[in-house]
């Protein structure tokens, strides 16, 4: 490596890649198992402190590598205990992560992209457009910073095991579509699961997707963690309008992919997230249609009342309607929870994460032609400001 080229970031490597890196350096692969706990369990950000490596190895490593973390731009705590970090993501972009302490666990909701190209009509992130994929270190760095900050502050809760970090669960439900940033997301997942790094069980790591069917299959092969699928409509006509990805991968294909995923999933059910939008998808007949749709997919439902954001063109349903919708699913023996909204006062609730997305390239998923046409299903790429989206 020339002296002018930037050093590699050790946080970009999953366990296998770190082994390969050491071999390339002329070192033994087991160095990776020595270094990973320094990085991801002791939250060390200085190679010179890795005291079980000889000085010669540390110097050799420091000549080509460093530990670079995403910079925290803002750190806000909600009156209900939710906490949101805004991380710099280069070129005036910023992404958000949200910590949700609960009675029996601490969950971090992390982002995978600066913006999102999926263009869902009800989502603040989608309305921002897309800038770029986050690197592995930018994804893992959110967990690193949150854990280290909480540890340094002496955060304590009964469910934190001695010597373990305070974040017990990770959900990929922040900004972005994780399956559209597959390689970096899978590398981050490998670190979340590795016993030499965060050591979380597959059941405690949940990836949420809008339904990128081929990549659901790829995830099943590469790294099957718990899967949540954003459904939000019981039929293709409505889902096409709310979620343009459906025009490419309609519901029948999505249901089949969910069934295939269950062969390798760490849980024996898929979680379907269903956002409730007043007078759009919250009719009881639509709940009954959902029961039919998922008949062959072992699943649970998580109903999410719509969280408003500036210029949103939807309304949240009433509590009565939400409960009645839940009742239809429960009566069909589908376990159905209603997501508690948290962090509203700091804009940290589901769908409210806007971060900051600049210089966005608009890969307009909503430009994907409907299935009825035979036009090529290529995403069109356009620059500039985002035309206001209408869901109808
Ligand atoms: N891109 C992935 C994960 C991030 S979005 C996905 O779409 O699944 C996480 C969840 O928040 C999704 O279920 C999404 O549909 C939901 N969501 C988006 N906008 C929302 C809003 N305004 N109110 C409530 N939930 C919203
Ligand atoms: Fe992207 Fe998910 Fe928002 Fe859709 S709901 S725009 S896929 S982040």
PDB file of C-alpha atoms in Angstrom, residues 15-127:
ATOM      1  CA  UNK A  15     -14.627 -12.414  10.452  1.00  0.00           C
ATOM      2  CA  UNK A  16     -13.781 -14.262   7.226  1.00  0.00           C
ATOM      3  CA  UNK A  17     -12.565 -11.094   5.493  1.00  0.00           C
ATOM      4  CA  UNK A  18     -10.407 -10.167   8.490  1.00  0.00           C
ATOM      5  CA  UNK A  19      -8.752 -13.602   8.390  1.00  0.00           C
ATOM      6  CA  UNK A  20      -8.070 -13.150   4.679  1.00  0.00           C
ATOM      7  CA  UNK A  21      -6.634  -9.696   5.396  1.00  0.00           C
ATOM      8  CA  UNK A  22      -4.170 -11.081   7.936  1.00  0.00           C
ATOM      9  CA  UNK A  23      -3.127 -13.882   5.602  1.00  0.00           C
ATOM     10  CA  UNK A  24      -2.488 -11.297   2.910  1.00  0.00           C
ATOM     11  CA  UNK A  25      -0.320  -9.406   5.399  1.00  0.00           C
ATOM     12  CA  UNK A  26       1.734 -12.559   5.935  1.00  0.00           C
ATOM     13  CA  UNK A  27       0.206 -13.197   9.362  1.00  0.00           C
ATOM     14  CA  UNK A  28      -1.654 -16.210  10.717  1.00  0.00           C
ATOM     15  CA  UNK A  29      -5.454 -16.235  10.267  1.00  0.00           C
ATOM     16  CA  UNK A  30      -5.989 -16.575  14.049  1.00  0.00           C
ATOM     17  CA  UNK A  31      -4.979 -12.928  14.400  1.00  0.00           C
ATOM     18  CA  UNK A  32      -8.549 -12.154  13.361  1.00  0.00           C
ATOM     19  CA  UNK A  33      -9.869 -13.934  16.457  1.00  0.00           C
ATOM     20  CA  UNK A  34      -7.473 -11.870  18.569  1.00  0.00           C
ATOM     21  CA  UNK A  35      -8.422  -8.557  17.015  1.00  0.00           C
ATOM     22  CA  UNK A  36     -12.211  -8.963  16.696  1.00  0.00           C
ATOM     23  CA  UNK A  37     -12.902  -8.865  20.470  1.00  0.00           C
ATOM     24  CA  UNK A  38     -10.788  -5.726  20.789  1.00  0.00           C
ATOM     25  CA  UNK A  39     -12.876  -4.084  18.108  1.00  0.00           C
ATOM     26  CA  UNK A  40     -16.371  -5.315  18.906  1.00  0.00           C
ATOM     27  CA  UNK A  41     -16.380  -6.396  22.564  1.00  0.00           C
ATOM     28  CA  UNK A  42     -13.901  -4.053  24.233  1.00  0.00           C
ATOM     29  CA  UNK A  43     -14.760  -1.214  21.859  1.00  0.00           C
ATOM     30  CA  UNK A  44     -11.112  -0.336  21.372  1.00  0.00           C
ATOM     31  CA  UNK A  45     -10.447   2.380  18.786  1.00  0.00           C
ATOM     32  CA  UNK A  46      -6.666   2.388  18.966  1.00  0.00           C
ATOM     33  CA  UNK A  47      -4.535  -0.420  17.517  1.00  0.00           C
ATOM     34  CA  UNK A  48      -1.644   0.408  19.876  1.00  0.00           C
ATOM     35  CA  UNK A  49      -3.802  -0.681  22.830  1.00  0.00           C
ATOM     36  CA  UNK A  50      -4.295  -4.250  21.574  1.00  0.00           C
ATOM     37  CA  UNK A  51      -1.985  -5.611  24.226  1.00  0.00           C
ATOM     38  CA  UNK A  52      -2.071  -9.293  23.310  1.00  0.00           C
ATOM     39  CA  UNK A  53      -0.516  -8.508  19.923  1.00  0.00           C
ATOM     40  CA  UNK A  54       3.246  -8.041  19.861  1.00  0.00           C
ATOM     41  CA  UNK A  55       4.522  -4.520  19.261  1.00  0.00           C
ATOM     42  CA  UNK A  56       5.854  -5.660  15.888  1.00  0.00           C
ATOM     43  CA  UNK A  57       2.419  -6.908  14.779  1.00  0.00           C
ATOM     44  CA  UNK A  58       0.669  -3.807  16.106  1.00  0.00           C
ATOM     45  CA  UNK A  59       3.067  -1.540  14.214  1.00  0.00           C
ATOM     46  CA  UNK A  60       2.671  -3.583  11.052  1.00  0.00           C
ATOM     47  CA  UNK A  61      -1.099  -3.386  11.398  1.00  0.00           C
ATOM     48  CA  UNK A  62      -1.149   0.326  12.188  1.00  0.00           C
ATOM     49  CA  UNK A  63       0.859   1.020   9.040  1.00  0.00           C
ATOM     50  CA  UNK A  64      -1.960  -0.217   6.808  1.00  0.00           C
ATOM     51  CA  UNK A  65      -5.110  -0.150   8.919  1.00  0.00           C
ATOM     52  CA  UNK A  66      -7.046   2.002  11.338  1.00  0.00           C
ATOM     53  CA  UNK A  67     -10.352   2.045  13.217  1.00  0.00           C
ATOM     54  CA  UNK A  68     -12.693   4.693  11.833  1.00  0.00           C
ATOM     55  CA  UNK A  69     -16.105   5.229  13.405  1.00  0.00           C
ATOM     56  CA  UNK A  70     -19.026   7.226  12.084  1.00  0.00           C
ATOM     57  CA  UNK A  71     -19.098  10.663  13.713  1.00  0.00           C
ATOM     58  CA  UNK A  72     -22.075  11.472  15.946  1.00  0.00           C
ATOM     59  CA  UNK A  73     -23.708  14.727  14.854  1.00  0.00           C
ATOM     60  CA  UNK A  74     -26.555  14.689  17.364  1.00  0.00           C
ATOM     61  CA  UNK A  75     -27.643  12.578  20.322  1.00  0.00           C
ATOM     62  CA  UNK A  76     -31.210  13.063  21.578  1.00  0.00           C
ATOM     63  CA  UNK A  77     -33.217  11.283  24.254  1.00  0.00           C
ATOM     64  CA  UNK A  78     -37.007  11.061  24.232  1.00  0.00           C
ATOM     65  CA  UNK A  79     -39.175  11.553  27.314  1.00  0.00           C
ATOM     66  CA  UNK A  80     -40.090   7.848  26.964  1.00  0.00           C
ATOM     67  CA  UNK A  81     -36.443   6.684  27.091  1.00  0.00           C
ATOM     68  CA  UNK A  82     -35.897   6.129  23.346  1.00  0.00           C
ATOM     69  CA  UNK A  83     -32.619   7.621  22.219  1.00  0.00           C
ATOM     70  CA  UNK A  84     -31.637   8.692  18.727  1.00  0.00           C
ATOM     71  CA  UNK A  85     -28.175   9.184  17.285  1.00  0.00           C
ATOM     72  CA  UNK A  86     -27.606  11.077  14.066  1.00  0.00           C
ATOM     73  CA  UNK A  87     -24.440   9.846  12.332  1.00  0.00           C
ATOM     74  CA  UNK A  88     -22.470  11.634   9.666  1.00  0.00           C
ATOM     75  CA  UNK A  89     -22.437   9.682   6.407  1.00  0.00           C
ATOM     76  CA  UNK A  90     -20.198  11.944   4.288  1.00  0.00           C
ATOM     77  CA  UNK A  91     -21.044  14.633   1.727  1.00  0.00           C
ATOM     78  CA  UNK A  92     -23.618  16.249   4.017  1.00  0.00           C
ATOM     79  CA  UNK A  93     -25.539  13.013   4.442  1.00  0.00           C
ATOM     80  CA  UNK A  94     -26.558  11.699   7.826  1.00  0.00           C
ATOM     81  CA  UNK A  95     -28.339   8.574   9.026  1.00  0.00           C
ATOM     82  CA  UNK A  96     -30.087   7.670  12.247  1.00  0.00           C
ATOM     83  CA  UNK A  97     -30.108   4.847  14.769  1.00  0.00           C
ATOM     84  CA  UNK A  98     -32.613   4.505  17.605  1.00  0.00           C
ATOM     85  CA  UNK A  99     -32.163   2.746  20.937  1.00  0.00           C
ATOM     86  CA  UNK A 100     -35.295   1.347  22.566  1.00  0.00           C
ATOM     87  CA  UNK A 101     -34.817   0.024  26.094  1.00  0.00           C
ATOM     88  CA  UNK A 102     -37.653  -2.340  27.038  1.00  0.00           C
ATOM     89  CA  UNK A 103     -38.543  -4.404  30.113  1.00  0.00           C
ATOM     90  CA  UNK A 104     -36.519  -7.442  29.091  1.00  0.00           C
ATOM     91  CA  UNK A 105     -34.123  -6.254  26.385  1.00  0.00           C
ATOM     92  CA  UNK A 106     -32.417  -3.313  24.722  1.00  0.00           C
ATOM     93  CA  UNK A 107     -33.017  -2.998  20.984  1.00  0.00           C
ATOM     94  CA  UNK A 108     -31.095  -0.872  18.520  1.00  0.00           C
ATOM     95  CA  UNK A 109     -32.808   0.015  15.254  1.00  0.00           C
ATOM     96  CA  UNK A 110     -30.131   0.734  12.662  1.00  0.00           C
ATOM     97  CA  UNK A 111     -29.930   2.220   9.182  1.00  0.00           C
ATOM     98  CA  UNK A 112     -28.424   0.554   6.116  1.00  0.00           C
ATOM     99  CA  UNK A 113     -28.599   3.277   3.451  1.00  0.00           C
ATOM    100  CA  UNK A 114     -28.478   7.073   3.247  1.00  0.00           C
ATOM    101  CA  UNK A 115     -32.047   7.474   2.001  1.00  0.00           C
ATOM    102  CA  UNK A 116     -33.899   4.751   0.160  1.00  0.00           C
ATOM    103  CA  UNK A 117     -34.745   4.154  -3.485  1.00  0.00           C
ATOM    104  CA  UNK A 118     -37.903   2.158  -2.826  1.00  0.00           C
ATOM    105  CA  UNK A 119     -40.107   5.231  -2.818  1.00  0.00           C
ATOM    106  CA  UNK A 120     -42.840   3.914  -0.505  1.00  0.00           C
ATOM    107  CA  UNK A 121     -45.586   6.495  -0.362  1.00  0.00           C
ATOM    108  CA  UNK A 122     -45.935   6.542   3.437  1.00  0.00           C
ATOM    109  CA  UNK A 123     -42.274   6.704   4.489  1.00  0.00           C
ATOM    110  CA  UNK A 124     -40.233   9.784   5.413  1.00  0.00           C
ATOM    111  CA  UNK A 125     -36.993   8.040   4.389  1.00  0.00           C
ATOM    112  CA  UNK A 126     -38.431   7.041   1.007  1.00  0.00           C
ATOM    113  CA  UNK A 127     -39.599  10.583   0.391  1.00  0.00           C
TER     114      UNK A 127
END
